[in-house]
Coordinates of C-alpha atoms and ligand atoms in Angstrom, one line a residue:
M1 CA 138.4 68.7 71.5
S2 CA 136.4 66.4 73.4
I3 CA 136.5 63.7 70.8
A4 CA 140.3 64.2 70.4
S5 CA 140.7 63.6 74.2
H6 CA 138.6 60.5 74.2
F7 CA 140.6 59.3 71.5
F8 CA 143.9 59.9 73.3
A9 CA 142.5 58.1 76.3
L10 CA 141.6 55.2 74.1
I11 CA 145.1 55.0 73.0
D12 CA 146.5 55.1 76.9
Y13 CA 144.3 52.5 77.8
G14 CA 145.3 50.1 74.7
R15 CA 149.0 50.8 75.7
R16 CA 148.4 50.2 79.7
S17 CA 146.5 47.0 79.0
G18 CA 148.4 45.5 76.4
A19 CA 145.5 45.6 73.7
A20 CA 147.6 47.9 71.6
D21 CA 151.1 46.1 71.9
D22 CA 150.9 45.5 68.1
L23 CA 150.6 49.3 67.2
S24 CA 154.0 50.9 66.3
A25 CA 155.6 52.7 69.3
A26 CA 155.6 55.8 67.1
F27 CA 151.8 55.6 67.4
V28 CA 151.6 58.0 70.4
R29 CA 150.5 61.3 71.5
D30 CA 153.0 64.1 71.0
P31 CA 152.1 66.6 73.9
A32 CA 153.5 69.4 71.7
L33 CA 151.7 68.7 68.5
H34 CA 148.5 66.9 69.4
R35 CA 147.2 69.5 71.7
I36 CA 144.1 71.5 71.1
P37 CA 144.2 74.8 73.1
E38 CA 141.2 75.7 75.0
Q39 CA 139.8 78.4 72.8
E40 CA 137.4 81.0 74.4
A41 CA 136.3 84.4 72.5
N42 CA 138.5 86.8 73.7
E43 CA 137.8 90.3 75.1
D44 CA 138.4 91.8 71.9
E45 CA 135.1 91.0 70.6
I46 CA 133.5 93.7 72.6
G47 CA 130.4 95.0 70.7
K48 CA 129.0 91.3 70.7
A49 CA 127.0 91.9 73.7
I50 CA 123.5 90.5 73.4
P51 CA 121.1 93.3 73.5
E52 CA 119.1 93.4 76.8
P53 CA 115.7 93.2 74.8
V54 CA 117.1 89.8 73.4
I55 CA 118.0 88.7 77.0
R56 CA 114.3 89.4 78.3
Q57 CA 113.0 87.3 75.5
L58 CA 115.4 84.5 76.4
D59 CA 114.4 85.0 80.1
A60 CA 110.5 84.7 79.1
H61 CA 111.7 81.0 77.3
L62 CA 113.7 79.5 80.5
H63 CA 111.2 76.9 80.8
L64 CA 112.6 75.3 77.6
L65 CA 116.3 75.4 78.6
G66 CA 117.6 72.1 79.4
Q67 CA 114.9 70.2 77.5
G68 CA 115.1 68.4 74.1
R69 CA 118.7 67.9 73.5
A70 CA 120.3 68.7 76.6
R71 CA 123.7 67.5 77.4
G72 CA 123.6 65.2 80.6
Q73 CA 120.5 63.2 80.2
R74 CA 121.9 59.8 81.1
T75 CA 123.2 61.1 84.7
L76 CA 120.6 63.5 85.7
A77 CA 116.6 63.5 85.9
P78 CA 114.9 65.9 83.6
D79 CA 113.8 68.3 86.4
D80 CA 117.4 68.3 87.7
L81 CA 119.0 69.0 84.5
Q82 CA 116.9 72.0 83.9
L83 CA 117.4 73.2 87.2
M84 CA 121.3 72.9 86.7
Y85 CA 121.2 74.8 83.3
R86 CA 118.9 77.5 84.6
T87 CA 121.2 78.2 87.2
L88 CA 124.3 78.3 84.6
Y89 CA 122.4 80.6 82.4
T90 CA 121.6 82.7 85.4
L91 CA 125.2 82.8 86.4
L92 CA 126.2 83.9 82.9
R93 CA 123.6 86.6 82.5
D94 CA 124.1 88.1 85.8
T95 CA 127.8 87.8 86.7
G96 CA 129.5 87.9 83.4
R97 CA 132.1 85.5 84.4
R98 CA 133.5 83.4 81.7
P99 CA 131.9 80.0 80.7
L100 CA 134.8 78.2 82.0
E101 CA 134.7 80.5 85.1
V102 CA 131.1 79.4 85.7
C103 CA 131.4 75.7 85.0
S104 CA 134.2 75.4 87.3
L105 CA 133.0 77.3 90.4
P106 CA 133.5 75.9 93.7
R107 CA 130.7 73.8 95.4
D108 CA 131.0 76.3 98.1
C109 CA 130.9 79.5 96.0
L110 CA 128.9 82.1 98.3
E111 CA 130.3 84.4 101.0
T112 CA 128.2 87.0 103.0
R113 CA 130.1 89.8 104.6
N114 CA 128.4 92.8 106.1
D115 CA 125.1 91.9 104.4
Q116 CA 126.8 91.9 100.7
I117 CA 126.9 88.7 99.2
S118 CA 129.7 88.0 96.8
L119 CA 130.4 84.8 94.4
I120 CA 134.1 83.2 94.9
W121 CA 135.4 82.6 91.6
N122 CA 138.6 81.7 89.9
N123 CA 140.3 83.7 87.1
H124 CA 141.9 81.1 85.0
K125 CA 143.2 83.0 82.5
A126 CA 145.0 85.3 84.5
R127 CA 145.6 82.8 87.2
R128 CA 144.1 85.0 89.8
H129 CA 142.2 82.7 92.3
R130 CA 139.4 83.0 94.9
R131 CA 138.3 86.5 93.3
R132 CA 135.2 88.1 94.8
L133 CA 132.2 89.5 92.9
P134 CA 129.3 91.3 94.5
I135 CA 126.2 89.7 93.2
T136 CA 122.3 90.6 93.9
T137 CA 120.1 88.2 96.4
S138 CA 118.1 87.0 93.6
T139 CA 121.6 85.6 91.8
A140 CA 122.7 84.2 95.3
Q141 CA 119.1 82.6 95.8
A142 CA 119.4 80.8 92.3
I143 CA 122.6 79.3 93.2
R144 CA 121.4 78.2 97.0
T145 CA 118.6 76.4 95.1
W146 CA 120.7 74.2 93.0
Q147 CA 123.3 73.8 96.0
E148 CA 120.3 72.2 97.8
R149 CA 119.5 69.8 95.1
R150 CA 123.0 69.1 94.2
E151 CA 123.4 67.6 97.9
Q152 CA 121.0 65.3 97.2
L153 CA 122.2 64.1 93.9
H154 CA 125.8 63.1 95.0
T155 CA 125.1 59.3 94.5
R156 CA 124.3 59.9 90.7
L157 CA 127.2 62.0 90.4
P158 CA 131.0 61.1 89.7
P159 CA 132.9 61.5 93.1
T160 CA 135.8 63.5 91.2
G161 CA 133.5 66.3 91.0
A162 CA 132.9 66.6 94.7
D163 CA 134.5 70.1 95.2
Y164 CA 132.4 71.6 92.4
L165 CA 129.0 73.4 91.9
F166 CA 128.6 71.8 88.6
P167 CA 130.6 68.5 88.8
A168 CA 131.4 66.6 85.7
L169 CA 128.4 64.1 84.7
T170 CA 130.2 61.1 83.4
H171 CA 133.2 59.1 84.7
L172 CA 135.1 59.6 81.5
A173 CA 135.2 63.4 81.9
T174 CA 138.8 64.7 81.5
R175 CA 137.9 67.4 84.3
P176 CA 136.2 67.3 87.4
Y177 CA 133.7 69.8 86.5
L178 CA 131.2 70.2 83.7
H179 CA 132.7 70.5 80.3
T180 CA 131.9 74.1 78.9
T181 CA 131.1 72.1 75.8
Y182 CA 127.9 70.7 77.5
L183 CA 126.9 74.4 78.4
S184 CA 127.6 75.5 74.7
E185 CA 125.8 72.8 73.1
T186 CA 122.7 72.9 75.4
L187 CA 122.5 76.9 75.1
R188 CA 122.5 76.4 71.4
H189 CA 119.9 73.7 71.2
W190 CA 117.7 76.1 73.6
V191 CA 118.1 79.1 71.6
D192 CA 117.3 77.4 68.4
S193 CA 114.2 75.9 69.9
I194 CA 112.8 79.2 70.8
S195 CA 110.2 79.9 67.9
H196 CA 110.7 84.0 67.8
L197 CA 113.7 86.3 68.7
H198 CA 113.2 89.7 67.7
G199 CA 116.0 92.0 67.1
E200 CA 115.9 95.7 66.5
G201 CA 113.8 97.5 63.9
T202 CA 111.0 96.2 61.6
D203 CA 110.6 95.0 58.1
T204 CA 108.9 97.0 55.3
Q205 CA 105.3 95.5 56.7
G206 CA 106.1 96.7 60.1
N207 CA 107.1 93.2 61.3
P208 CA 109.6 92.8 63.9
L209 CA 113.2 91.7 62.3
P210 CA 114.5 88.3 63.6
F211 CA 117.5 88.3 65.9
D212 CA 120.7 86.6 64.5
R213 CA 120.8 83.5 67.0
S214 CA 124.4 82.9 66.0
L215 CA 125.0 86.0 68.0
I216 CA 123.7 84.1 71.2
Y217 CA 126.6 82.0 72.9
A218 CA 128.1 81.6 76.5
Y219 CA 130.8 84.0 76.3
A220 CA 128.6 86.7 74.8
F221 CA 126.7 87.1 78.1
R222 CA 130.1 88.3 79.4
H223 CA 130.0 91.4 76.8
S224 CA 126.4 91.9 77.8
Y225 CA 127.2 92.1 81.6
A226 CA 130.0 94.9 80.9
Q227 CA 128.0 96.5 78.4
R228 CA 124.9 96.8 81.1
H229 CA 127.3 98.2 83.6
A230 CA 128.6 100.7 81.2
D231 CA 125.3 102.0 79.8
A232 CA 124.2 102.5 83.2
G233 CA 127.1 104.9 84.2
T234 CA 129.4 102.4 86.2
P235 CA 132.4 104.2 86.7
L236 CA 135.5 102.8 84.3
D237 CA 137.6 101.7 87.2
V238 CA 134.7 100.1 89.2
L239 CA 133.9 98.2 85.8
R240 CA 137.4 97.2 85.4
E241 CA 137.2 95.7 89.1
L242 CA 134.2 93.9 88.3
M243 CA 135.4 92.2 84.9
D244 CA 138.9 91.6 86.7
H245 CA 140.3 93.0 83.6
K246 CA 144.3 93.3 83.8
S247 CA 144.3 96.4 81.4
V248 CA 142.0 99.6 81.7
S249 CA 141.9 99.8 78.0
T250 CA 140.0 96.6 77.7
T251 CA 137.4 97.9 80.0
Q252 CA 137.6 101.2 78.0
R253 CA 136.0 99.9 74.9
Y254 CA 132.7 99.1 76.6
Y255 CA 132.1 102.9 77.1
T256 CA 133.0 103.9 73.2
V257 CA 130.2 106.3 72.2
S258 CA 130.7 107.8 68.9
L259 CA 131.1 111.7 68.8
K260 CA 128.2 112.1 66.6
R261 CA 125.8 109.9 69.2
K262 CA 127.4 112.3 71.9
R263 CA 126.7 115.4 70.3
D264 CA 123.2 114.3 69.4
A265 CA 122.6 113.4 73.2
V266 CA 123.8 116.6 74.2
T267 CA 121.5 118.3 71.8
K268 CA 118.6 116.5 73.1
L269 CA 119.4 116.9 76.7
A270 CA 120.4 120.4 76.8
A271 CA 116.8 121.3 76.2
H272 CA 115.8 119.6 79.6
V273 CA 118.5 121.2 82.0
V274 CA 116.9 122.6 85.1
D275 CA 118.3 124.5 88.0
N276 CA 118.4 123.6 91.6
H277 CA 114.9 124.4 92.4
G278 CA 113.7 122.0 89.4
H279 CA 112.8 125.0 87.1
P280 CA 113.6 124.8 83.6
S281 CA 116.9 126.4 82.8
P282 CA 117.8 125.1 79.0
S283 CA 121.3 125.9 77.9
S284 CA 122.8 125.7 74.3
E285 CA 124.9 122.7 73.5
T286 CA 128.1 124.8 73.6
A287 CA 127.2 126.0 77.0
Y288 CA 126.1 122.6 78.3
E289 CA 129.7 121.3 76.8
L290 CA 132.1 124.1 77.5
R291 CA 130.6 126.2 80.1
S292 CA 129.7 123.4 82.7
V293 CA 131.1 120.1 84.1
A294 CA 130.0 117.1 85.2
V295 CA 129.8 116.5 89.1
P296 CA 128.2 113.5 90.7
Y297 CA 124.6 114.9 90.7
G298 CA 124.3 117.2 87.8
G299 CA 126.0 119.7 85.6
C300 CA 128.0 122.3 87.6
T301 CA 128.5 126.0 85.9
E302 CA 130.5 127.5 88.7
P303 CA 133.4 129.1 86.8
S304 CA 136.3 127.8 88.9
N305 CA 135.0 124.3 89.3
V306 CA 134.6 124.3 85.5
K307 CA 137.9 125.2 85.0
A308 CA 139.2 122.6 87.4
A309 CA 137.2 119.9 85.3
G310 CA 134.8 119.6 88.6
G311 CA 137.4 119.0 91.1
S312 CA 137.2 122.3 93.0
C313 CA 133.8 122.8 94.5
P314 CA 134.2 125.8 96.8
I315 CA 131.2 124.3 99.0
R316 CA 132.0 120.7 99.2
F317 CA 129.2 119.5 96.4
Q318 CA 126.2 120.8 98.3
C319 CA 124.9 120.9 94.8
A320 CA 121.0 121.0 95.9
G321 CA 121.5 124.4 97.4
C322 CA 123.8 126.2 94.9
G323 CA 122.9 128.4 92.2
F324 CA 125.2 126.9 90.0
Y325 CA 123.8 123.4 89.9
R326 CA 122.4 122.4 86.3
P327 CA 121.1 118.8 86.5
D328 CA 119.1 117.2 83.5
P329 CA 117.4 113.7 83.2
S330 CA 120.5 112.0 82.5
Y331 CA 121.3 112.6 86.3
L332 CA 118.3 111.2 87.6
P333 CA 119.5 107.7 88.8
A334 CA 122.4 109.4 90.6
I335 CA 120.1 112.1 92.4
E336 CA 117.9 109.3 93.2
Q337 CA 120.8 107.0 94.7
H338 CA 122.0 110.3 96.7
I339 CA 118.9 110.9 98.2
N340 CA 118.6 107.4 99.5
E341 CA 122.2 107.7 100.9
L342 CA 121.2 111.1 102.6
R343 CA 118.0 109.3 104.0
A344 CA 120.4 106.6 105.5
D345 CA 122.8 109.2 106.8
R346 CA 120.0 111.0 108.5
E347 CA 118.9 108.0 110.2
T348 CA 122.2 107.3 111.5
A349 CA 122.7 110.9 112.7
Q350 CA 119.4 110.5 114.5
A351 CA 120.6 107.2 116.0
M352 CA 123.8 108.8 117.2
D353 CA 121.5 111.6 119.0
A354 CA 123.5 114.3 116.5
A355 CA 122.8 117.8 117.2
E356 CA 119.5 119.3 115.7
F357 CA 121.2 121.3 112.9
V358 CA 122.9 118.2 111.6
I359 CA 119.4 116.4 111.1
T360 CA 118.0 119.8 109.7
A361 CA 120.9 120.0 107.2
F362 CA 120.0 116.6 106.0
T363 CA 116.4 117.2 105.7
A364 CA 117.0 120.3 103.8
Q365 CA 119.0 118.4 101.0
I366 CA 116.7 115.7 100.8
T367 CA 114.0 118.0 100.3
A368 CA 115.8 120.0 97.7
Y369 CA 116.9 117.1 95.7
E370 CA 113.5 115.5 95.8
Q371 CA 111.9 118.7 94.6
V372 CA 114.5 118.5 91.6
T373 CA 113.5 115.0 90.6
D374 CA 109.9 115.6 91.3
R375 CA 109.5 118.3 88.8
M376 CA 112.0 116.8 86.1
Q377 CA 109.9 113.6 86.4
R378 CA 106.8 115.3 86.1
R379 CA 107.8 117.1 82.9
L380 CA 109.2 113.8 81.6
A381 CA 105.8 112.1 82.1
A382 CA 104.1 114.9 80.2
L383 CA 106.1 114.1 76.9
P384 CA 104.9 111.8 74.2
A385 CA 106.2 108.5 74.7
A386 CA 108.5 108.6 71.6
E387 CA 110.1 112.0 72.9
R388 CA 110.7 110.1 76.7
Q389 CA 112.2 107.2 74.9
E390 CA 114.9 109.5 72.9
I391 CA 115.5 111.3 76.0
E392 CA 115.9 107.9 77.9
E393 CA 118.4 106.7 75.0
A394 CA 120.5 110.0 75.0
S395 CA 120.7 110.0 79.0
T396 CA 122.2 106.4 78.7
I397 CA 124.6 107.8 76.0
L398 CA 125.8 110.7 78.3
R399 CA 125.9 108.5 81.4
K400 CA 128.2 106.0 79.4
A401 CA 130.6 108.8 78.4
R402 CA 130.8 110.5 81.7
A403 CA 131.4 107.1 83.4
A404 CA 134.3 106.4 81.0
N405 CA 135.8 110.0 82.1
A406 CA 134.9 109.2 85.8
H407 CA 137.1 110.9 88.4
T408 CA 135.6 109.8 91.4
L409 CA 134.8 112.8 93.3
L410 CA 132.9 111.1 95.9
P411 CA 132.7 107.3 96.7
L412 CA 129.8 105.7 94.6
T413 CA 130.4 102.1 94.8
V414 CA 132.7 99.8 96.8
V415 CA 133.8 96.6 95.2
S416 CA 136.0 94.2 97.4
R417 CA 139.0 93.1 95.9
T418 CA 140.8 91.4 98.9
D419 CA 142.2 88.2 98.2
P420 CA 142.6 86.5 101.6
A421 CA 144.9 83.9 101.6
Ligands
SF4_1 S1 127.7 122.8 94.8 FE1 127.8 124.4 93.3 S2 129.8 124.9 92.6 FE2 129.9 123.0 94.0 S3 129.8 121.3 92.3 FE3 127.8 121.7 93.2 S4 127.0 123.3 91.6 FE4 129.1 123.2 91.4

């Protein structure tokens, strides 16, 4: 596409300057016919996520990114080029934005409100601009490092790209920001320069199988971002907001868990169910699926609540003190997060000089949940590593399945979706 645009720019120049006056008048660009549409992999390619272990291997070779045949060497010094491509990679990996959305980020793309840092980005595909995406401090820091360096480079960069974080690197560029081709080609050279990239499994000699490098391309990091969230149990509606998907069915596909995998996961975890004191209370698979319901921090076996699909707890989800509470290891992250929230609430109550019984209630809940997690973790730690790994995998599957069906009973995550004018 970039060769075609240079070709047409040459013809336009020839017409303007008179150098092409001898050419037939019919030799012109037809905007309807001679147009190569911008092609990006589409959302239907879900399943093309780069596995997290492969991403970790890529991270370990970041020092090679931007070297060798990286695009832009005529404009930027090697260190600057490497820093720019490392920042681009970090954004692809950590934010899940499309390659065009990353390349066209505004120069001032960070916003901090109430201690939450957001990335300001433009959804070109859906024509929704100035979207906000919550990002971590380390991602923001990577952006700031490049922003600082970029400020010092303005004399080397074409002025047309002044408003962009990643400006075009040549005066001939058809757009003011870095072309996605530069990013794609540099990523490809980088991936090809890494000596070993292992996939899953081993060959007959026990050597790790190589990972298919053609599956690593800029857009695939968007799938990885979504899959990472789905696997971690991010609720469907929250992930839809994060991905800025128009249709929930697009997001839903990241949660696809085959019935067989889910059944196997239930079999594995049903044996590790505990009660509200953290004592083993294994259940049958049928009881796990039919006679209990997932509530935010564990399974609930209270019959009226099970009948109401978890939406009718008679005692306002005080699960830690309830005899019907049946958590299993797949709930550990949710329980730990809840313990942290309870601690924060207790501190607020203390700062507000709340009545003693309020503080006591928070402390009792924290202690009870801690007892559950401590006992569960001690029991897991005593298992052989291979079995622990199986339980972790089964937990991921069940968290994903639950997140896809999540009816948000309690506020879990807040995502800013404001679009101020
Ligand atoms: S408090 Fe008891 S009844 Fe309510 S959701 Fe928790 S386990 Fe179920």
